[in-house]
PDB file of C-alpha atoms in Angstrom:
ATOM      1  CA  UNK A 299       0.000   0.000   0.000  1.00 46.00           C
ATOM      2  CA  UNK A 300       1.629   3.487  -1.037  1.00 46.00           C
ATOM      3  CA  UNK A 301       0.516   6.346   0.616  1.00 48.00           C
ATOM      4  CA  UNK A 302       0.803   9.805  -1.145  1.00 46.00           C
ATOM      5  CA  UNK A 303       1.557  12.714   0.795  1.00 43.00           C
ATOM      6  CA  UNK A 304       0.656  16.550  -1.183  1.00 42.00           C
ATOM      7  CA  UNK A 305       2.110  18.875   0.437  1.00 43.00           C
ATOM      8  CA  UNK A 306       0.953  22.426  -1.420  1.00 41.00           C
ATOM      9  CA  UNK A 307       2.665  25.932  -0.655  1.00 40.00           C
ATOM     10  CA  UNK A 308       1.013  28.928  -1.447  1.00 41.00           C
ATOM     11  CA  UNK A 309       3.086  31.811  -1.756  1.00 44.00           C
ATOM     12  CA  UNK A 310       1.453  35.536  -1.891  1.00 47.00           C
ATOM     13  CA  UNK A 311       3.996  38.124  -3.216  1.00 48.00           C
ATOM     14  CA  UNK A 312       3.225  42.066  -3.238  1.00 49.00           C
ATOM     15  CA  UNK A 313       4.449  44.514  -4.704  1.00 51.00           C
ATOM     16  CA  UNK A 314       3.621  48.155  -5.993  1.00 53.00           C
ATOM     17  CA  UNK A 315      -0.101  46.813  -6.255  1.00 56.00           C
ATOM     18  CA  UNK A 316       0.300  44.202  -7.968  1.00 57.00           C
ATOM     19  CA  UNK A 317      -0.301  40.573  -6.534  1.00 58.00           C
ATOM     20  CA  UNK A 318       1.701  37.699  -7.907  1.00 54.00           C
ATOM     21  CA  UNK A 319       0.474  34.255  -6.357  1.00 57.00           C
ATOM     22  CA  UNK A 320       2.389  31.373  -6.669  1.00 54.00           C
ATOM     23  CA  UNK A 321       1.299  27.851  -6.067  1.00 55.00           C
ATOM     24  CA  UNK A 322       3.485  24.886  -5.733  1.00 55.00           C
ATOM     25  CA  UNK A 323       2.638  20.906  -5.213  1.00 51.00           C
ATOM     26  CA  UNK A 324       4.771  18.883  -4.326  1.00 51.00           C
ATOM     27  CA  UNK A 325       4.189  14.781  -4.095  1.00 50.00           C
ATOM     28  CA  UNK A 326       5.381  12.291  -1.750  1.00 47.00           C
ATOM     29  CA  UNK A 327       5.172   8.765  -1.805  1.00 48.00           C
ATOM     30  CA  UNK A 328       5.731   6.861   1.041  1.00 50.00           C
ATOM     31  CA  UNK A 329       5.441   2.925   0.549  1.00 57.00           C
ATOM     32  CA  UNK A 330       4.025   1.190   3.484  1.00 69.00           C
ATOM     33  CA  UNK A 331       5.055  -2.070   2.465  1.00 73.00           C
ATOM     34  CA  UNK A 332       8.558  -1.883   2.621  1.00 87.00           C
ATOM     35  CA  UNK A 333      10.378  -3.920   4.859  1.00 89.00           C
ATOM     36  CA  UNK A 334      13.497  -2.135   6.920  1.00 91.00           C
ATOM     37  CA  UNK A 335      16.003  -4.190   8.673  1.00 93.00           C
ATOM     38  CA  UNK A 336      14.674  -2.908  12.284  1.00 94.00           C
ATOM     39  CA  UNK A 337      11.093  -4.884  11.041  1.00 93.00           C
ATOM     40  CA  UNK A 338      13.325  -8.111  10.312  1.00 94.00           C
ATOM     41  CA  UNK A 339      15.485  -7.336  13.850  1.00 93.00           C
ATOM     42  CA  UNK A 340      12.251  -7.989  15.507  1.00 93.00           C
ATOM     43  CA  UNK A 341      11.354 -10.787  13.795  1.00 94.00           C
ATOM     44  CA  UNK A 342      10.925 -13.839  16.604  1.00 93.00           C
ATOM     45  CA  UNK A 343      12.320 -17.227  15.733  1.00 93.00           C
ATOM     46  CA  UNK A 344      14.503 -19.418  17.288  1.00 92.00           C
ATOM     47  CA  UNK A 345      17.936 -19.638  15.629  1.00 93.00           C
ATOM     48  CA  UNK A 346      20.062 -22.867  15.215  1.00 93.00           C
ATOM     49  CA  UNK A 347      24.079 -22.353  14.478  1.00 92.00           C
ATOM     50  CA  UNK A 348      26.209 -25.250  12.539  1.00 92.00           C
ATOM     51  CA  UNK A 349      27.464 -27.428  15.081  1.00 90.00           C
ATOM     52  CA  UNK A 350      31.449 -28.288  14.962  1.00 91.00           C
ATOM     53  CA  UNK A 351      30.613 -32.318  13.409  1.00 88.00           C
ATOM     54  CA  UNK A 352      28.464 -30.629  10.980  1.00 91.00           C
ATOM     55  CA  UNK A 353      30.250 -27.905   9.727  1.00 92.00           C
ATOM     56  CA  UNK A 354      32.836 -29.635   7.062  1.00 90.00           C
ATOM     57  CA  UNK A 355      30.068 -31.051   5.496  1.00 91.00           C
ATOM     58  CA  UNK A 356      28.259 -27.980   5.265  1.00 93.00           C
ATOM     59  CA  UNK A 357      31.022 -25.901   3.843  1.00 92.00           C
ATOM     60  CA  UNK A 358      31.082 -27.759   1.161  1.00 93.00           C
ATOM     61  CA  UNK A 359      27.342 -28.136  -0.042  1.00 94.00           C
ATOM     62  CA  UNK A 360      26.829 -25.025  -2.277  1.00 95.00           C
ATOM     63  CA  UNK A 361      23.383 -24.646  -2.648  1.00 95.00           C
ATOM     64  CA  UNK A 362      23.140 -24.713   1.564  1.00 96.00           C
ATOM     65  CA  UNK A 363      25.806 -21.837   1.363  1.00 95.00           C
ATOM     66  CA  UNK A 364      24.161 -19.925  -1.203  1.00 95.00           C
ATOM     67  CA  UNK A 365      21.100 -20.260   0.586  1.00 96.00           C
ATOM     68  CA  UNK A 366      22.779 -18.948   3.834  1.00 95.00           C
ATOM     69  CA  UNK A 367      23.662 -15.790   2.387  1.00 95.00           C
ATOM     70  CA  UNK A 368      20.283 -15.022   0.937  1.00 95.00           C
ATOM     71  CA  UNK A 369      19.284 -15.226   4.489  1.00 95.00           C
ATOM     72  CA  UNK A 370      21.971 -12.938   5.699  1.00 96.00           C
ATOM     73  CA  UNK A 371      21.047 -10.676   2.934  1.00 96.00           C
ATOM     74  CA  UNK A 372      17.419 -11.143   3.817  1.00 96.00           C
ATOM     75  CA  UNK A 373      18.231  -9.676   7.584  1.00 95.00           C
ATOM     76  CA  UNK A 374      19.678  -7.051   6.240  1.00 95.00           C
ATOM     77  CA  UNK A 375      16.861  -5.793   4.510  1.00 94.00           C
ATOM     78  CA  UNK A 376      18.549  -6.917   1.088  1.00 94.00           C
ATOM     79  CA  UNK A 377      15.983  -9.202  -1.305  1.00 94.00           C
ATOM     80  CA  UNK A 378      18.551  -9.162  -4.098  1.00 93.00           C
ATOM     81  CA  UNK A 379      18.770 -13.205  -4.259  1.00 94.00           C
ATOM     82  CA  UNK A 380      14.904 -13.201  -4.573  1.00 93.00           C
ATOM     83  CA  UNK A 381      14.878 -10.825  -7.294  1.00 90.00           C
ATOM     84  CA  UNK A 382      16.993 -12.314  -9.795  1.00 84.00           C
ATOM     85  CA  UNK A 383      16.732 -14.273 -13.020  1.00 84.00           C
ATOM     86  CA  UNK A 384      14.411 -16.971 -12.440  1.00 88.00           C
ATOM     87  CA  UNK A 385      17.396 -19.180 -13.809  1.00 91.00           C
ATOM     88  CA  UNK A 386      19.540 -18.253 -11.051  1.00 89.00           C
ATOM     89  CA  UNK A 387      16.850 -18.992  -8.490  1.00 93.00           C
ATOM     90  CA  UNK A 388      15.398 -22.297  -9.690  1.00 93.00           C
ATOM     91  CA  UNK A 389      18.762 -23.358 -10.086  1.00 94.00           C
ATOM     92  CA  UNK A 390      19.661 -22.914  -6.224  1.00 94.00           C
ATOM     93  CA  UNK A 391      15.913 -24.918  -5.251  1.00 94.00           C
ATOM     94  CA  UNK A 392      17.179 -27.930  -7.642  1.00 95.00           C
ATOM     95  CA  UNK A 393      20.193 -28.034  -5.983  1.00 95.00           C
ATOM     96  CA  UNK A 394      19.651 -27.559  -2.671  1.00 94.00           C
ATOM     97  CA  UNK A 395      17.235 -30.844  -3.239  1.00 93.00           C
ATOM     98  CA  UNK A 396      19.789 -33.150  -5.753  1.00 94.00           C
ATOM     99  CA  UNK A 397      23.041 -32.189  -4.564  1.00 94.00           C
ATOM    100  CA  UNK A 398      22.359 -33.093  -0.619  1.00 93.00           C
ATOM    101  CA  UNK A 399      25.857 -34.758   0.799  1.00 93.00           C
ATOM    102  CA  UNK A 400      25.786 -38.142   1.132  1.00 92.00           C
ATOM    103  CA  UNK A 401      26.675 -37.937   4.755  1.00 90.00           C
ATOM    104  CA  UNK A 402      23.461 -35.921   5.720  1.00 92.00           C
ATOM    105  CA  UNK A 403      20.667 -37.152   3.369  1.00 92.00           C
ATOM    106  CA  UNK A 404      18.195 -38.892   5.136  1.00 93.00           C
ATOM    107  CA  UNK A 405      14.020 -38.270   4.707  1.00 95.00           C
ATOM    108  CA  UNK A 406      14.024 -35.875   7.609  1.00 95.00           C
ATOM    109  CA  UNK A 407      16.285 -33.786   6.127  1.00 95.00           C
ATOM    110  CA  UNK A 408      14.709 -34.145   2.875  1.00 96.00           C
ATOM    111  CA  UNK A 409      11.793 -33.039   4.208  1.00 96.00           C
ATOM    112  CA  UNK A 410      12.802 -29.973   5.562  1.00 97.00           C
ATOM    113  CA  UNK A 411      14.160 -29.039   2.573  1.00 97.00           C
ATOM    114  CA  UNK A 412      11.377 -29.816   1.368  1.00 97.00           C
ATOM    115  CA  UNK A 413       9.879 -27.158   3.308  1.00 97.00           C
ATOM    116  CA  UNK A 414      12.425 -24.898   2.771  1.00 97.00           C
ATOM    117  CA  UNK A 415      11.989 -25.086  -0.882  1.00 97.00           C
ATOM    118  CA  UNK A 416       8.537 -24.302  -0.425  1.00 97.00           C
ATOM    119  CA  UNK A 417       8.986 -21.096   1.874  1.00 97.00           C
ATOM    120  CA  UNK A 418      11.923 -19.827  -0.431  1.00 97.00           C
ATOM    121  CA  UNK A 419       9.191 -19.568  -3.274  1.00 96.00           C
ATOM    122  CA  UNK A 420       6.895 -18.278  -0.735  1.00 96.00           C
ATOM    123  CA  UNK A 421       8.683 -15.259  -0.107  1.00 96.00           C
ATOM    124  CA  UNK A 422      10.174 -14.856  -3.435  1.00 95.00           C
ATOM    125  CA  UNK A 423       6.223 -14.700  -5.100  1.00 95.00           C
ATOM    126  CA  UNK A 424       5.989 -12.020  -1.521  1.00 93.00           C
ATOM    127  CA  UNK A 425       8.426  -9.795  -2.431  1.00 92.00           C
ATOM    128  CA  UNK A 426       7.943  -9.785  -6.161  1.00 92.00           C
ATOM    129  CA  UNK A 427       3.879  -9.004  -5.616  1.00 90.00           C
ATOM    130  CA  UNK A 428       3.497  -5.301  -6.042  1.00 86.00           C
ATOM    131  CA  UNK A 429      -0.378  -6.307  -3.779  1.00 89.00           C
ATOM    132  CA  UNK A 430       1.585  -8.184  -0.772  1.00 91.00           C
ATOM    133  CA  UNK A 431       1.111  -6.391   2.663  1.00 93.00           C
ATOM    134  CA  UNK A 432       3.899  -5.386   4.994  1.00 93.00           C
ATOM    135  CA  UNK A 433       2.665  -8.394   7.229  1.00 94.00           C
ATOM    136  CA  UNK A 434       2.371 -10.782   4.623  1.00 95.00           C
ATOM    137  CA  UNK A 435       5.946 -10.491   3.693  1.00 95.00           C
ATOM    138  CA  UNK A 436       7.227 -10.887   7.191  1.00 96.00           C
ATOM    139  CA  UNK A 437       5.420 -13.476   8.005  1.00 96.00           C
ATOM    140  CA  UNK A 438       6.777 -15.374   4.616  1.00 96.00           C
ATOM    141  CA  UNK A 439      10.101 -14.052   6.277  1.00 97.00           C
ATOM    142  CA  UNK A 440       9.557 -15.591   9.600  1.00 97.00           C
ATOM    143  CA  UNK A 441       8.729 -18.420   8.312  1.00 97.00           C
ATOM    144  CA  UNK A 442      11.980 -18.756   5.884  1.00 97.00           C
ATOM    145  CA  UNK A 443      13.864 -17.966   8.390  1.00 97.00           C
ATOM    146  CA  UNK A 444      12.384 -20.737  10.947  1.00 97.00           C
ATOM    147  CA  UNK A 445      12.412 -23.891   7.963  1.00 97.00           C
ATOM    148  CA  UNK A 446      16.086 -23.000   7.187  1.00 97.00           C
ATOM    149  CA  UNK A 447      17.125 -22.883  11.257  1.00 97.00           C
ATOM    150  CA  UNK A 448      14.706 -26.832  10.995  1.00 97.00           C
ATOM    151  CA  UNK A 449      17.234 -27.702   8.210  1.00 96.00           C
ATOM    152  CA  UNK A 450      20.386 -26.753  10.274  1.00 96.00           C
ATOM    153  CA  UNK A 451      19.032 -28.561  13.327  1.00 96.00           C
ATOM    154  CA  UNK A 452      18.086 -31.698  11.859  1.00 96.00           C
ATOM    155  CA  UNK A 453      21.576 -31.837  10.102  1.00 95.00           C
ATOM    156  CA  UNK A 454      22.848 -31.401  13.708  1.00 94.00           C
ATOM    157  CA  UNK A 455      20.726 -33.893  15.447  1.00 94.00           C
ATOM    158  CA  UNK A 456      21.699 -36.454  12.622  1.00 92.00           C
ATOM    159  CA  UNK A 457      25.459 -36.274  13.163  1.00 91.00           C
ATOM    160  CA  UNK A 458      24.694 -36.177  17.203  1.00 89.00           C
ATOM    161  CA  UNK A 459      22.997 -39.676  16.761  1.00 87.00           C
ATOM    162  CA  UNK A 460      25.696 -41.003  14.589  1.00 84.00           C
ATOM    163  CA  UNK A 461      28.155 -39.682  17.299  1.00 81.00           C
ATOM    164  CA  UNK A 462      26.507 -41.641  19.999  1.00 79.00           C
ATOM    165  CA  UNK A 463      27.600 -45.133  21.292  1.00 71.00           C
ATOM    166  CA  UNK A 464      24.637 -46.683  21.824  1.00 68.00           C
ATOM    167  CA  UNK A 465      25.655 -50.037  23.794  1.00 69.00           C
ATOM    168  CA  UNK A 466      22.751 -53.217  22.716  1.00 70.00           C
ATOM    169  CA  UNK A 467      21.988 -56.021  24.696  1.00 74.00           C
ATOM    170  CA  UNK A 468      22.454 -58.340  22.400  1.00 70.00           C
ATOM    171  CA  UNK A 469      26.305 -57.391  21.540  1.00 58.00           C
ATOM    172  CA  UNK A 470      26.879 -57.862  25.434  1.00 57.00           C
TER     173      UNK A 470
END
């Protein structure tokens, strides 16, 4: 939603009897549905980092990394990543879903990428919708932002279980 401010200055001039009037408009838009990096700041979700065992694997899956820095764009109040050539972004969704490390792809985490895939488009068809509200495209942020931190975590919880030494009964 834009909002246009007129702002209108009248200016009366006199001199030796004679009036000159001047009128001047001026117009302001304001756009109400921008999104500044203070609305994103308050944005509540609950964060996962790359734990340690996770992190070589991570470094070297591309799509994850390119993904990452969308985000880090993102909280900066930067949509760059979400407005380029389609190319460019359908490329990053296929790869985030075919080029998974062997190490790490299990169905969980295939199905929050799943989900990630799908909020990724969310917000892309959010921000590139001249008719989305303010609120509509945080809450596509939010949500982004929450399926990618699901992705991290159940990467971490999948090399925590491998980790463990998990001692049978019948091996005794």
């Amino acid at each position: 939603m834009k909002k246009i401010l007129i702002i209108a200055l009248l200016v009366t001039l006199s001199s030796c009897k004679k009036e000159v009037t001047t009128t001047e408009t001026t117009l302001v838009t304001s756009d109400s549905t921008k999104i500044t990096k203070e609305d994103i700041s308050k944005i509540n979700y609950i964060e996962y980092g790359i734990d340690n065992k996770a992190k070589a694997t991570l470094d070297s899956w591309q799509a994850y990394n390119t993904i990452s820095s969308a985000i880090d764009q993102i909280k900066q109040a930067d949509f760059t990543f979400f407005k380029t050539d389609d190319a460019i972004f359908n490329t990053t969704l296929k790869d985030i879903e075919t080029t998974t490390p062997e190490a790490i792809d299990s169905e969980p985490i295939k199905a929050r990428i799943l989900i990630l895939r799908t909020k990724l488009l969310k917000l892309r068809e959010s921000v590139n919708l001249n008719t989305a509200s303010k609120t509509e495209k945080l809450i596509a942020i939010r949500e982004l932002f929450q399926s990618f931190s699901y992705v991290t975590l159940q990467i971490n919880k999948k090399f925590e279980k491998e980790a463990q030494n998990i001692i049978k009964l019948d091996s005794l």
